[in-house]
Amino acid sequence: MKGAISIMFIVLLDISFMVPSSRADFSHTNGRPSCVKPYEFERVWRNNFDPTKYWRCYKIGLAISYECQLQYLYLDSRQGCVHFTQWKWEPPYDPITDLRRHNK
């Protein structure tokens, strides 16, 4: 039973990477906030390239990457990790103060 669940998880994870990448939309970053504005510390931020990870501002200018536990994926609309059976793809977006814009 555990083997079947693990295989199903891997297949679903592979599909989740294929669907968004088939659109070839690479106009966004990995979603890491620059951690310079107070509101960036009030929530966690999705990693746009890896649904198992998310960002949290630790201190000014420093975001730390966290990983969901096994079989869980980060869902931005829920602001937390959910079981892969409850996860759905959501369009990626960058924080308003992402590092690309902040360093210009």
Coordinates of C-alpha atoms in Angstrom, one line a residue:
M1 CA 0.0 0.0 0.0
K2 CA 2.8 2.4 0.9
G3 CA 4.6 1.6 -2.3
A4 CA 1.4 2.4 -4.4
I5 CA 1.0 5.7 -2.6
S6 CA 4.6 6.6 -3.2
I7 CA 4.4 5.8 -6.9
M8 CA 1.1 7.8 -7.2
F9 CA 2.8 10.8 -5.4
I10 CA 5.8 10.7 -7.8
V11 CA 3.5 10.5 -10.8
L12 CA 1.4 13.4 -9.6
L13 CA 4.5 15.4 -8.8
D14 CA 5.9 14.8 -12.3
I15 CA 2.6 15.9 -13.8
S16 CA 2.6 19.0 -11.7
F17 CA 5.9 20.0 -13.2
M18 CA 5.0 19.2 -16.8
V19 CA 1.7 21.1 -16.9
P20 CA 3.1 24.6 -16.0
S21 CA 6.3 24.1 -17.9
S22 CA 4.4 23.2 -21.1
R23 CA 3.3 26.8 -21.2
A24 CA 6.9 27.9 -21.3
D25 CA 6.2 30.9 -19.0
F26 CA 9.5 31.8 -17.4
S27 CA 8.7 35.4 -16.7
H28 CA 8.8 34.9 -13.0
T29 CA 11.6 34.2 -10.5
N30 CA 11.7 31.5 -7.8
G31 CA 9.4 33.7 -5.7
R32 CA 12.0 34.6 -3.0
P33 CA 11.0 37.9 -1.4
S34 CA 13.6 40.6 -0.8
C35 CA 12.5 40.9 2.9
V36 CA 12.8 44.6 3.1
K37 CA 9.1 45.5 3.6
P38 CA 7.2 44.8 6.8
Y39 CA 4.4 42.9 5.0
E40 CA 6.9 40.4 3.6
F41 CA 7.4 39.2 7.2
E42 CA 3.6 38.7 7.7
R43 CA 3.3 35.7 5.4
V44 CA 5.2 32.9 3.7
W45 CA 6.0 32.9 0.0
R46 CA 5.7 30.2 -2.6
N47 CA 8.8 28.8 -4.3
N48 CA 7.6 29.2 -7.9
F49 CA 10.0 26.5 -9.2
D50 CA 9.4 23.8 -6.5
P51 CA 6.0 23.0 -5.0
T52 CA 7.5 21.2 -2.1
K53 CA 9.2 24.4 -0.9
Y54 CA 8.4 27.9 0.4
W55 CA 10.1 31.0 1.6
R56 CA 9.9 32.8 5.0
C57 CA 11.6 36.1 5.8
Y58 CA 14.1 35.6 8.6
K59 CA 15.5 39.1 8.9
I60 CA 16.0 42.2 6.7
G61 CA 17.3 41.0 3.4
L62 CA 17.3 37.3 4.2
A63 CA 14.7 34.8 3.1
I64 CA 15.1 31.1 4.2
S65 CA 13.8 28.2 2.1
Y66 CA 11.7 25.6 4.0
E67 CA 10.5 22.3 2.7
C68 CA 7.1 20.6 3.3
Q69 CA 7.1 17.2 4.9
L70 CA 7.0 14.1 2.7
Q71 CA 3.8 13.8 0.5
Y72 CA 2.9 17.5 1.2
L73 CA 3.1 20.4 -1.2
Y74 CA 2.9 24.1 -0.5
L75 CA -0.4 25.8 -1.6
D76 CA -0.2 29.6 -1.6
S77 CA -3.9 30.1 -1.2
R78 CA -3.8 28.1 2.0
Q79 CA -0.5 29.6 3.1
G80 CA 0.8 26.3 4.1
C81 CA 1.6 22.7 3.1
V82 CA -1.3 20.4 2.2
H83 CA -1.4 16.7 1.3
F84 CA -0.6 16.2 -2.3
T85 CA -4.2 14.9 -2.9
Q86 CA -5.5 18.4 -1.9
W87 CA -2.9 20.4 -3.8
K88 CA -3.9 22.2 -7.0
W89 CA -1.7 24.2 -9.4
E90 CA -2.0 28.0 -9.0
P91 CA -0.4 30.6 -11.3
P92 CA 3.0 31.8 -10.0
Y93 CA 3.7 35.4 -9.2
D94 CA 6.6 37.3 -7.8
P95 CA 6.6 39.3 -4.6
I96 CA 6.3 43.1 -5.3
T97 CA 9.8 43.6 -4.0
D98 CA 11.5 40.6 -5.5
L99 CA 15.3 40.9 -5.7
R100 CA 15.4 41.5 -9.5
R101 CA 13.3 44.7 -9.1
H102 CA 14.9 45.7 -5.8
N103 CA 18.4 45.7 -7.2
K104 CA 17.7 47.8 -10.3

